Structure formats: structure tokens, C-alpha cells
């Protein structure tokens, strides 16, 4: 109890704010989901996964994703220093899953199982992680730029969510721990999240 409150009432310090802020409407925000599957295609995969479960799993993923125009997929194979893109034009780009026909899925499955490295280099069947990760970084960087550029003038905000699934049955033929762990082969892919809705790296070890 404070008797002074009767003679000296506290000052009124309440504050009232009136204002507004601008943000895109719910229909003006586009959040595509883009999945990139990058698979080791060295010869050992034929021994590690002789039944081709990795190819079947890829097609099952496409079949089980919602048939939505904002969901995209791309598949990349890597062997030695070669990266191959199993897209319709064999280029590093994402494709809408709603446009995949039964034949497209069959071609994708066959491409995964029957890939042969066209390179004549002696290391064509070795396992290299640094080169394909660099290719993925370049592909995502380019796609982020194109996605934002395409949204200009439409009044919409487009920031995609990227999921990279990295599948291998072993480790690099030549030790690459320094490049992978101490430098930025992986971390710079993750850093692209600052330019997109999110970028995540997921690893799968087939054994």
C-alpha cells in the first residue's frame, strides 16, 4: 500500500500505435518445392544395389508427391569427374512432376540403371564428390536467379525450397576430406538458403 498514490497519481504512460505494413497477399506468394536427387553412378553401384532399388525409389517418389504445378524434380548421376543430367534435354534444370508421363518415368528408371560414363578418362569409374557438388551449387544458383527474375513484374514473390538428396555407396576414391569438411564444397550449398526459402542437403549411404 502506497498512500502517496492518492495525492500523486502515476503519469499515464500508455502508448497507442496506428499504422500499416505492406506484404504480398496469400495468392501472391509462390513457394515451389524443388527436389534434386544426385546419385553415385560408379560401377560399384551395380554390386551394392543389383536390383535397382534406387531407380524404383525415385519413380515411387515422383508417383507419391502431390500432383501440384509447384513441385519440381531433377536427377543427376555422377561418376569420375562426369556429371550427367537425366532430364528431357539432358541439361541441369528442374522439371514439373505433373508433366511426367509413364514413358518419362520409364526412361528415367532406365537411365539410372543403364548409365555408362561416356568419358575415356582412366578415372571414369572412380568416385568423386567435389566435382558433382560444385555442379549442384552452380545449378541451384542459376535456378534461384531465374526463379526470382521470372517473378519480376508479376507482383508475386517466388522463393523456392530446395532439397538435395545425395546418394552414394562409398567414399571418394581419392581422399577429399579437406575439400568436403574444411572448405566449402557442402557449406556453400547450404548457404544458398539466404537467397531462397530454404536449401537442405540430405545424404543417403547405400550399403
Tab-separated table of N, CA, C and O in Angstrom, residues 114-161:
chain	number	residue	atom	x	y	z
A	114	UNK	N	21.066	-47.993	-66.379
A	114	UNK	CA	21.909	-48.349	-67.523
A	114	UNK	C	22.927	-47.280	-67.881
A	114	UNK	O	23.507	-47.319	-68.970
A	115	UNK	N	23.160	-46.348	-66.974
A	115	UNK	CA	24.098	-45.269	-67.270
A	115	UNK	C	25.513	-45.808	-67.433
A	115	UNK	O	25.985	-46.626	-66.643
A	116	UNK	N	26.161	-45.368	-68.466
A	116	UNK	CA	27.588	-45.651	-68.662
A	116	UNK	C	28.296	-44.326	-68.888
A	116	UNK	O	27.815	-43.470	-69.641
A	117	UNK	N	29.410	-44.183	-68.256
A	117	UNK	CA	30.171	-42.946	-68.348
A	117	UNK	C	30.788	-42.828	-69.743
A	117	UNK	O	31.589	-43.673	-70.142
A	118	UNK	N	30.423	-41.795	-70.503
A	118	UNK	CA	30.966	-41.655	-71.852
A	118	UNK	C	32.420	-41.219	-71.884
A	118	UNK	O	33.060	-41.262	-72.930
A	119	UNK	N	32.941	-40.802	-70.748
A	119	UNK	CA	34.319	-40.323	-70.710
A	119	UNK	C	35.302	-41.459	-70.969
A	119	UNK	O	35.063	-42.620	-70.630
A	120	UNK	N	36.430	-41.104	-71.584
A	120	UNK	CA	37.504	-42.082	-71.808
A	120	UNK	C	38.646	-41.904	-70.820
A	120	UNK	O	39.677	-42.556	-70.939
A	121	UNK	N	38.453	-41.016	-69.824
A	121	UNK	CA	39.497	-40.802	-68.825
A	121	UNK	C	39.699	-42.063	-67.979
A	121	UNK	O	38.747	-42.814	-67.727
A	122	UNK	N	40.901	-42.312	-67.541
A	122	UNK	CA	41.165	-43.501	-66.724
A	122	UNK	C	40.344	-43.551	-65.437
A	122	UNK	O	40.075	-44.626	-64.920
A	123	UNK	N	39.947	-42.374	-64.919
A	123	UNK	CA	39.226	-42.351	-63.648
A	123	UNK	C	37.713	-42.292	-63.842
A	123	UNK	O	36.982	-41.897	-62.945
A	124	UNK	N	37.244	-42.696	-65.011
A	124	UNK	CA	35.823	-42.528	-65.311
A	124	UNK	C	34.909	-43.320	-64.363
A	124	UNK	O	33.742	-42.995	-64.214
A	125	UNK	N	35.427	-44.369	-63.743
A	125	UNK	CA	34.618	-45.173	-62.835
A	125	UNK	C	34.991	-44.959	-61.374
A	125	UNK	O	34.574	-45.723	-60.508
A	126	UNK	N	35.762	-43.925	-61.105
A	126	UNK	CA	36.123	-43.613	-59.726
A	126	UNK	C	34.977	-42.841	-59.070
A	126	UNK	O	33.976	-42.516	-59.702
A	127	UNK	N	35.144	-42.554	-57.795
A	127	UNK	CA	34.122	-41.818	-57.049
A	127	UNK	C	34.686	-40.461	-56.645
A	127	UNK	O	35.698	-40.388	-55.964
A	128	UNK	N	34.020	-39.426	-57.092
A	128	UNK	CA	34.437	-38.056	-56.795
A	128	UNK	C	33.223	-37.317	-56.263
A	128	UNK	O	32.151	-37.352	-56.869
A	129	UNK	N	33.360	-36.663	-55.110
A	129	UNK	CA	32.252	-35.908	-54.539
A	129	UNK	C	32.350	-34.414	-54.832
A	129	UNK	O	31.338	-33.736	-54.985
A	130	UNK	N	33.556	-33.879	-54.909
A	130	UNK	CA	33.734	-32.433	-55.004
A	130	UNK	C	33.180	-31.885	-56.312
A	130	UNK	O	32.460	-30.872	-56.325
A	131	UNK	N	33.479	-32.545	-57.432
A	131	UNK	CA	33.023	-32.047	-58.733
A	131	UNK	C	31.495	-32.036	-58.834
A	131	UNK	O	30.902	-31.007	-59.225
A	132	UNK	N	30.784	-33.124	-58.518
A	132	UNK	CA	29.322	-33.056	-58.613
A	132	UNK	C	28.695	-32.052	-57.651
A	132	UNK	O	27.691	-31.416	-57.987
A	133	UNK	N	29.284	-31.880	-56.469
A	133	UNK	CA	28.755	-30.879	-55.552
A	133	UNK	C	28.927	-29.468	-56.120
A	133	UNK	O	28.067	-28.604	-55.933
A	134	UNK	N	30.037	-29.232	-56.808
A	134	UNK	CA	30.234	-27.940	-57.465
A	134	UNK	C	29.195	-27.739	-58.568
A	134	UNK	O	28.677	-26.628	-58.758
A	135	UNK	N	28.887	-28.804	-59.308
A	135	UNK	CA	27.865	-28.707	-60.360
A	135	UNK	C	26.492	-28.412	-59.770
A	135	UNK	O	25.700	-27.654	-60.339
A	136	UNK	N	26.196	-29.015	-58.623
A	136	UNK	CA	24.920	-28.768	-57.961
A	136	UNK	C	24.836	-27.323	-57.490
A	136	UNK	O	23.802	-26.661	-57.644
A	137	UNK	N	25.927	-26.817	-56.922
A	137	UNK	CA	25.928	-25.425	-56.477
A	137	UNK	C	25.647	-24.484	-57.651
A	137	UNK	O	24.838	-23.553	-57.544
A	138	UNK	N	26.285	-24.741	-58.780
A	138	UNK	CA	26.079	-23.899	-59.958
A	138	UNK	C	24.640	-23.990	-60.444
A	138	UNK	O	24.030	-22.976	-60.817
A	139	UNK	N	24.081	-25.192	-60.435
A	139	UNK	CA	22.711	-25.376	-60.904
A	139	UNK	C	21.709	-24.663	-60.002
A	139	UNK	O	20.805	-23.961	-60.478
A	140	UNK	N	21.858	-24.815	-58.685
A	140	UNK	CA	20.939	-24.157	-57.761
A	140	UNK	C	21.064	-22.643	-57.830
A	140	UNK	O	20.059	-21.925	-57.798
A	141	UNK	N	22.283	-22.141	-57.917
A	141	UNK	CA	22.490	-20.696	-58.016
A	141	UNK	C	21.777	-20.130	-59.234
A	141	UNK	O	21.102	-19.095	-59.161
A	142	UNK	N	21.934	-20.827	-60.344
A	142	UNK	CA	21.292	-20.377	-61.580
A	142	UNK	C	19.762	-20.445	-61.470
A	142	UNK	O	19.056	-19.522	-61.891
A	143	UNK	N	19.251	-21.505	-60.882
A	143	UNK	CA	17.803	-21.645	-60.770
A	143	UNK	C	17.206	-20.605	-59.837
A	143	UNK	O	16.118	-20.073	-60.108
A	144	UNK	N	17.901	-20.313	-58.745
A	144	UNK	CA	17.413	-19.273	-57.832
A	144	UNK	C	17.314	-17.934	-58.553
A	144	UNK	O	16.325	-17.200	-58.426
A	145	UNK	N	18.343	-17.611	-59.344
A	145	UNK	CA	18.339	-16.344	-60.085
A	145	UNK	C	17.210	-16.315	-61.107
A	145	UNK	O	16.495	-15.311	-61.235
A	146	UNK	N	17.017	-17.415	-61.840
A	146	UNK	CA	15.963	-17.467	-62.858
A	146	UNK	C	14.575	-17.391	-62.222
A	146	UNK	O	13.665	-16.753	-62.766
A	147	UNK	N	14.410	-18.045	-61.072
A	147	UNK	CA	13.106	-18.029	-60.401
A	147	UNK	C	12.737	-16.624	-59.963
A	147	UNK	O	11.601	-16.174	-60.151
A	148	UNK	N	13.698	-15.918	-59.409
A	148	UNK	CA	13.424	-14.553	-58.955
A	148	UNK	C	13.224	-13.614	-60.138
A	148	UNK	O	12.383	-12.710	-60.097
A	149	UNK	N	13.973	-13.834	-61.203
A	149	UNK	CA	13.833	-12.993	-62.385
A	149	UNK	C	12.471	-13.189	-63.041
A	149	UNK	O	11.843	-12.228	-63.494
A	150	UNK	N	12.003	-14.434	-63.078
A	150	UNK	CA	10.711	-14.724	-63.703
A	150	UNK	C	9.557	-14.085	-62.939
A	150	UNK	O	8.499	-13.804	-63.516
A	151	UNK	N	9.758	-13.849	-61.641
A	151	UNK	CA	8.687	-13.267	-60.826
A	151	UNK	C	8.611	-11.750	-60.952
A	151	UNK	O	7.601	-11.146	-60.580
A	152	UNK	N	9.662	-11.121	-61.505
A	152	UNK	CA	9.650	-9.662	-61.650
A	152	UNK	C	8.525	-9.226	-62.585
A	152	UNK	O	8.308	-9.807	-63.643
A	153	UNK	N	7.823	-8.199	-62.163
A	153	UNK	CA	6.747	-7.677	-62.988
A	153	UNK	C	5.432	-8.409	-62.832
A	153	UNK	O	4.413	-7.962	-63.361
A	154	UNK	N	5.426	-9.528	-62.103
A	154	UNK	CA	4.180	-10.274	-61.909
A	154	UNK	C	3.486	-9.898	-60.608
A	154	UNK	O	2.339	-10.279	-60.382
A	155	UNK	N	4.192	-9.158	-59.748
A	155	UNK	CA	3.626	-8.816	-58.455
A	155	UNK	C	3.678	-9.955	-57.462
A	155	UNK	O	3.101	-9.861	-56.373
A	156	UNK	N	4.369	-11.024	-57.823
A	156	UNK	CA	4.449	-12.183	-56.939
A	156	UNK	C	5.860	-12.327	-56.384
A	156	UNK	O	6.827	-11.888	-56.992
A	157	UNK	N	5.933	-12.951	-55.233
A	157	UNK	CA	7.216	-13.228	-54.610
A	157	UNK	C	7.488	-14.720	-54.719
A	157	UNK	O	6.697	-15.537	-54.241
A	158	UNK	N	8.578	-15.100	-55.369
A	158	UNK	CA	8.883	-16.511	-55.595
A	158	UNK	C	10.224	-16.858	-54.954
A	158	UNK	O	11.260	-16.363	-55.382
A	159	UNK	N	10.168	-17.682	-53.932
A	159	UNK	CA	11.382	-18.185	-53.281
A	159	UNK	C	11.184	-19.677	-53.063
A	159	UNK	O	10.331	-20.099	-52.281
A	160	UNK	N	11.947	-20.465	-53.781
A	160	UNK	CA	11.745	-21.915	-53.766
A	160	UNK	C	12.404	-22.562	-52.559
A	160	UNK	O	13.349	-22.037	-51.973
A	161	UNK	N	11.904	-23.744	-52.215
A	161	UNK	CA	12.511	-24.596	-51.202
A	161	UNK	C	13.198	-25.750	-51.916
A	161	UNK	O	12.559	-26.488	-52.666
